mmCIF file of C-alpha atoms in Angstrom:
data_model
loop_
_atom_site.group_PDB
_atom_site.id
_atom_site.type_symbol
_atom_site.label_atom_id
_atom_site.label_comp_id
_atom_site.label_asym_id
_atom_site.label_seq_id
_atom_site.Cartn_x
_atom_site.Cartn_y
_atom_site.Cartn_z
ATOM 1 C CA MET W 17 178.194 -78.541 168.803
ATOM 2 C CA VAL W 18 174.828 -76.711 168.821
ATOM 3 C CA SER W 19 174.073 -73.847 166.361
ATOM 4 C CA ASP W 20 170.521 -72.562 166.048
ATOM 5 C CA GLY W 21 169.212 -75.449 167.564
ATOM 6 C CA ILE W 22 171.018 -78.161 165.485
ATOM 7 C CA LYS W 23 173.178 -80.617 167.251
ATOM 8 C CA LEU W 24 175.945 -81.913 164.965
ATOM 9 C CA SER W 25 177.384 -85.387 165.549
ATOM 10 C CA THR W 26 180.879 -84.148 164.493
ATOM 11 C CA LYS W 27 182.471 -80.493 164.618
ATOM 12 C CA PRO W 28 182.245 -79.112 161.015
ATOM 13 C CA SER W 29 185.351 -78.561 159.116
ATOM 14 C CA PRO W 30 186.612 -75.165 158.437
ATOM 15 C CA SER W 31 186.055 -76.204 154.752
ATOM 16 C CA PHE W 32 182.204 -76.473 155.244
ATOM 17 C CA ARG W 33 182.016 -72.773 154.783
ATOM 18 C CA LEU W 34 181.875 -71.896 150.888
ATOM 19 C CA ARG W 35 184.064 -69.159 151.116
ATOM 20 C CA ASN W 36 184.991 -68.341 147.553
ATOM 21 C CA ASP W 37 182.478 -66.099 145.828
ATOM 22 C CA SER W 38 182.830 -67.622 142.444
ATOM 23 C CA LEU W 39 182.703 -71.200 143.663
ATOM 24 C CA ASN W 40 180.077 -70.441 146.415
ATOM 25 C CA ALA W 41 176.939 -70.202 144.248
ATOM 26 C CA VAL W 42 177.819 -73.190 142.315
ATOM 27 C CA ARG W 43 178.674 -75.335 145.282
ATOM 28 C CA LEU W 44 175.669 -74.209 147.323
ATOM 29 C CA ARG W 45 173.195 -74.717 144.379
ATOM 30 C CA ARG W 46 174.614 -78.188 143.814
ATOM 31 C CA VAL W 47 174.025 -79.231 147.489
ATOM 32 C CA PHE W 48 170.607 -77.766 147.187
ATOM 33 C CA ASP W 49 169.836 -79.943 144.282
ATOM 34 C CA LEU W 50 171.546 -83.006 145.549
ATOM 35 C CA PHE W 51 169.510 -82.808 148.982
ATOM 36 C CA ASP W 52 166.156 -82.037 147.016
ATOM 37 C CA ARG W 53 165.416 -85.672 146.571
ATOM 38 C CA ASN W 54 162.110 -85.285 144.830
ATOM 39 C CA GLY W 55 163.123 -82.330 142.433
ATOM 40 C CA ASP W 56 160.460 -80.173 143.363
ATOM 41 C CA GLY W 57 162.625 -77.096 143.910
ATOM 42 C CA GLU W 58 161.472 -77.102 147.570
ATOM 43 C CA LEU W 59 163.777 -78.408 150.250
ATOM 44 C CA THR W 60 162.185 -79.895 153.386
ATOM 45 C CA ALA W 61 163.568 -80.493 156.795
ATOM 46 C CA GLU W 62 163.115 -84.242 156.320
ATOM 47 C CA GLU W 63 165.229 -83.978 153.107
ATOM 48 C CA ILE W 64 168.064 -81.977 154.809
ATOM 49 C CA ALA W 65 167.977 -84.556 157.686
ATOM 50 C CA SER W 66 168.066 -87.519 155.334
ATOM 51 C CA ALA W 67 170.876 -86.133 153.495
ATOM 52 C CA LEU W 68 172.770 -85.312 156.517
ATOM 53 C CA ASP W 69 172.274 -88.809 157.607
ATOM 54 C CA ARG W 70 173.554 -90.384 154.404
ATOM 55 C CA LEU W 71 176.501 -88.279 154.667
ATOM 56 C CA GLY W 72 177.307 -89.376 158.230
ATOM 57 C CA LEU W 73 176.662 -85.806 159.508
ATOM 58 C CA GLY W 74 173.138 -86.445 160.956
ATOM 59 C CA GLY W 75 171.956 -84.498 164.022
ATOM 60 C CA ASP W 76 168.791 -84.476 166.036
ATOM 61 C CA LYS W 77 165.845 -84.662 163.458
ATOM 62 C CA SER W 78 163.462 -82.350 165.585
ATOM 63 C CA GLU W 79 166.214 -79.769 166.009
ATOM 64 C CA ILE W 80 166.908 -79.754 162.369
ATOM 65 C CA VAL W 81 163.154 -79.314 161.647
ATOM 66 C CA THR W 82 163.154 -76.534 164.268
ATOM 67 C CA ALA W 83 165.893 -74.648 162.917
ATOM 68 C CA VAL W 84 165.023 -75.155 159.249
ATOM 69 C CA SER W 85 161.138 -74.259 159.768
ATOM 70 C CA SER W 86 162.267 -70.660 161.019
ATOM 71 C CA PHE W 87 163.632 -70.259 157.412
ATOM 72 C CA VAL W 88 160.461 -71.404 155.708
ATOM 73 C CA PRO W 89 158.267 -68.752 154.551
ATOM 74 C CA GLU W 90 154.550 -68.775 155.614
ATOM 75 C CA GLY W 91 152.525 -71.074 153.312
ATOM 76 C CA ARG W 92 155.400 -73.252 152.297
ATOM 77 C CA ASN W 93 156.368 -76.683 153.027
ATOM 78 C CA GLY W 94 160.167 -76.236 152.650
ATOM 79 C CA LEU W 95 162.911 -73.829 151.639
ATOM 80 C CA LEU W 96 163.382 -72.382 148.122
ATOM 81 C CA TYR W 97 167.054 -71.968 147.119
ATOM 82 C CA GLU W 98 167.042 -68.287 148.503
ATOM 83 C CA ASP W 99 165.848 -69.417 151.835
ATOM 84 C CA PHE W 100 168.341 -72.259 151.783
ATOM 85 C CA GLU W 101 171.103 -69.539 151.047
ATOM 86 C CA ARG W 102 169.964 -67.629 154.201
ATOM 87 C CA LEU W 103 169.789 -70.887 156.319
ATOM 88 C CA HIS W 104 173.472 -71.590 155.060
ATOM 89 C CA ARG W 105 174.611 -68.129 155.880
ATOM 90 C CA SER W 106 173.228 -68.270 159.270
ATOM 91 C CA LEU W 107 174.714 -71.659 160.061
ATOM 92 C CA GLY W 108 177.939 -70.645 158.454
ATOM 93 C CA ASP W 109 178.138 -67.477 160.529
ATOM 94 C CA SER W 110 177.390 -69.557 163.747
ATOM 95 C CA PHE W 111 179.937 -72.287 162.924
ATOM 96 C CA LEU W 112 182.905 -69.989 162.062
ATOM 97 C CA GLY W 113 182.004 -66.593 163.534
ATOM 98 C CA GLY W 114 180.981 -64.562 160.317
ATOM 99 C CA ILE W 115 184.324 -65.084 158.367
ATOM 100 C CA ASP W 116 184.269 -62.559 155.464
ATOM 101 C CA ALA W 117 185.008 -64.015 152.061
ATOM 102 C CA GLU W 118 187.116 -61.102 151.297
ATOM 103 C CA GLN W 119 189.568 -62.163 154.128
ATOM 104 C CA VAL W 120 190.074 -65.560 152.860
ATOM 105 C CA SER W 121 193.488 -66.290 150.804
ATOM 106 C CA GLU W 122 194.372 -68.533 148.021
ATOM 107 C CA GLU W 123 195.851 -70.868 150.465
ATOM 108 C CA THR W 124 192.462 -71.454 152.102
ATOM 109 C CA ASP W 125 190.733 -71.916 148.814
ATOM 110 C CA GLU W 126 193.458 -74.645 148.241
ATOM 111 C CA GLU W 127 192.740 -76.184 151.569
ATOM 112 C CA ASP W 128 189.066 -76.179 150.666
ATOM 113 C CA MET W 129 189.876 -78.047 147.440
ATOM 114 C CA LYS W 130 191.922 -80.760 149.533
ATOM 115 C CA GLU W 131 189.261 -81.151 152.031
ATOM 116 C CA ALA W 132 186.594 -81.787 148.918
ATOM 117 C CA PHE W 133 188.958 -84.079 147.206
ATOM 118 C CA LYS W 134 189.353 -86.061 150.529
ATOM 119 C CA VAL W 135 185.581 -86.619 150.566
ATOM 120 C CA PHE W 136 185.972 -88.491 147.123
ATOM 121 C CA ASP W 137 189.133 -90.218 147.957
ATOM 122 C CA GLU W 138 187.790 -92.539 150.401
ATOM 123 C CA ASP W 139 190.782 -94.788 150.779
ATOM 124 C CA GLY W 140 193.206 -91.768 151.048
ATOM 125 C CA ASP W 141 195.540 -92.914 148.364
ATOM 126 C CA GLY W 142 195.743 -89.616 146.564
ATOM 127 C CA PHE W 143 193.474 -90.640 143.746
ATOM 128 C CA ILE W 144 189.852 -90.864 143.019
ATOM 129 C CA SER W 145 188.999 -94.256 141.359
ATOM 130 C CA ALA W 146 185.504 -95.089 139.767
ATOM 131 C CA ALA W 147 184.601 -97.035 142.334
ATOM 132 C CA GLU W 148 185.108 -94.190 144.911
ATOM 133 C CA LEU W 149 183.129 -91.879 142.947
ATOM 134 C CA GLN W 150 180.380 -94.245 142.326
ATOM 135 C CA SER W 151 180.461 -94.789 146.347
ATOM 136 C CA VAL W 152 180.101 -90.999 147.223
ATOM 137 C CA LEU W 153 177.563 -90.321 144.350
ATOM 138 C CA SER W 154 175.471 -93.211 145.699
ATOM 139 C CA LYS W 155 175.551 -91.795 149.268
ATOM 140 C CA LEU W 156 174.290 -88.658 147.844
ATOM 141 C CA GLY W 157 171.483 -90.546 145.870
ATOM 142 C CA ILE W 158 172.669 -89.357 142.500
ATOM 143 C CA ALA W 159 171.191 -91.367 139.728
ATOM 144 C CA GLU W 160 174.445 -91.745 137.573
ATOM 145 C CA ALA W 161 175.994 -93.840 140.496
ATOM 146 C CA ARG W 162 173.825 -96.821 139.341
ATOM 147 C CA SER W 163 175.890 -97.202 136.181
ATOM 148 C CA MET W 164 179.601 -97.912 136.539
ATOM 149 C CA THR W 165 179.875 -96.940 132.760
ATOM 150 C CA ARG W 166 178.545 -93.407 133.590
ATOM 151 C CA VAL W 167 180.919 -93.255 136.367
ATOM 152 C CA GLN W 168 183.899 -94.036 134.320
ATOM 153 C CA GLU W 169 182.854 -91.475 131.661
ATOM 154 C CA MET W 170 182.739 -89.031 134.317
ATOM 155 C CA ILE W 171 186.419 -90.053 135.458
ATOM 156 C CA SER W 172 187.440 -89.990 131.808
ATOM 157 C CA SER W 173 186.314 -86.301 131.214
ATOM 158 C CA VAL W 174 188.707 -84.999 133.765
ATOM 159 C CA ASP W 175 191.486 -87.605 133.505
ATOM 160 C CA GLN W 176 194.190 -85.650 131.667
ATOM 161 C CA ASN W 177 196.853 -88.406 131.945
ATOM 162 C CA ALA W 178 194.396 -91.373 130.977
ATOM 163 C CA ASP W 179 195.372 -93.537 134.024
ATOM 164 C CA GLY W 180 191.860 -94.086 134.835
ATOM 165 C CA GLN W 181 191.681 -92.229 138.098
ATOM 166 C CA VAL W 182 191.600 -88.639 139.079
ATOM 167 C CA ASP W 183 194.496 -86.986 140.987
ATOM 168 C CA PHE W 184 194.327 -83.783 143.049
ATOM 169 C CA ALA W 185 196.050 -81.668 140.250
ATOM 170 C CA GLU W 186 193.213 -82.985 137.716
ATOM 171 C CA PHE W 187 190.518 -82.362 140.447
ATOM 172 C CA LYS W 188 191.798 -78.879 140.987
ATOM 173 C CA VAL W 189 191.709 -78.229 137.318
ATOM 174 C CA MET W 190 188.208 -79.511 136.998
ATOM 175 C CA MET W 191 186.925 -77.301 140.305
ATOM 176 C CA GLN W 192 188.617 -74.224 138.640
ATOM 177 C CA GLY W 193 186.776 -74.841 135.324
ATOM 178 C CA ILE W 194 183.605 -74.781 137.204
ATOM 179 C CA ALA W 195 184.163 -71.373 138.773
ATOM 180 C CA VAL W 196 185.212 -69.800 135.168
ATOM 181 C CA GLN W 197 181.992 -71.247 133.500
ATOM 182 C CA MET W 198 179.787 -69.195 135.797
#
């Protein structure tokens, strides 16, 4: 698929689009911060290409650079968060035909959560184990992934039935809690 000059190696999931307004800002900001490897508050095309590669969604780097550079203000090396929001809206509209957030039902939000859960549930058994969480955090380059103790603490913080793993219901409560805290 080609969108604004970016060829993706796989067709994006409908869940790629961050449709729920209350979760949109939190999720998108988190993506920006995860992709901003050096933490300078500016996201370069190289950082985006690198993050997409780590997630297995890599595209042609020159096409990514071309697409991203059109959103970089003159005199800057990369995207500020506001620029990244504009890029996301542009790509989201191209991928999904400009779906309006107002038209999305609660069922779609549930599907979004299921898709997000599947990213972490690498073996598809219906649970997120500490090892799976550590694996995904490592792919994203998050420092906490280096410590299994820290990863287990993260699991414990949402593990309501104390079984040492996160099921979908616990994941859903956690995600809804993020939306309420805004």
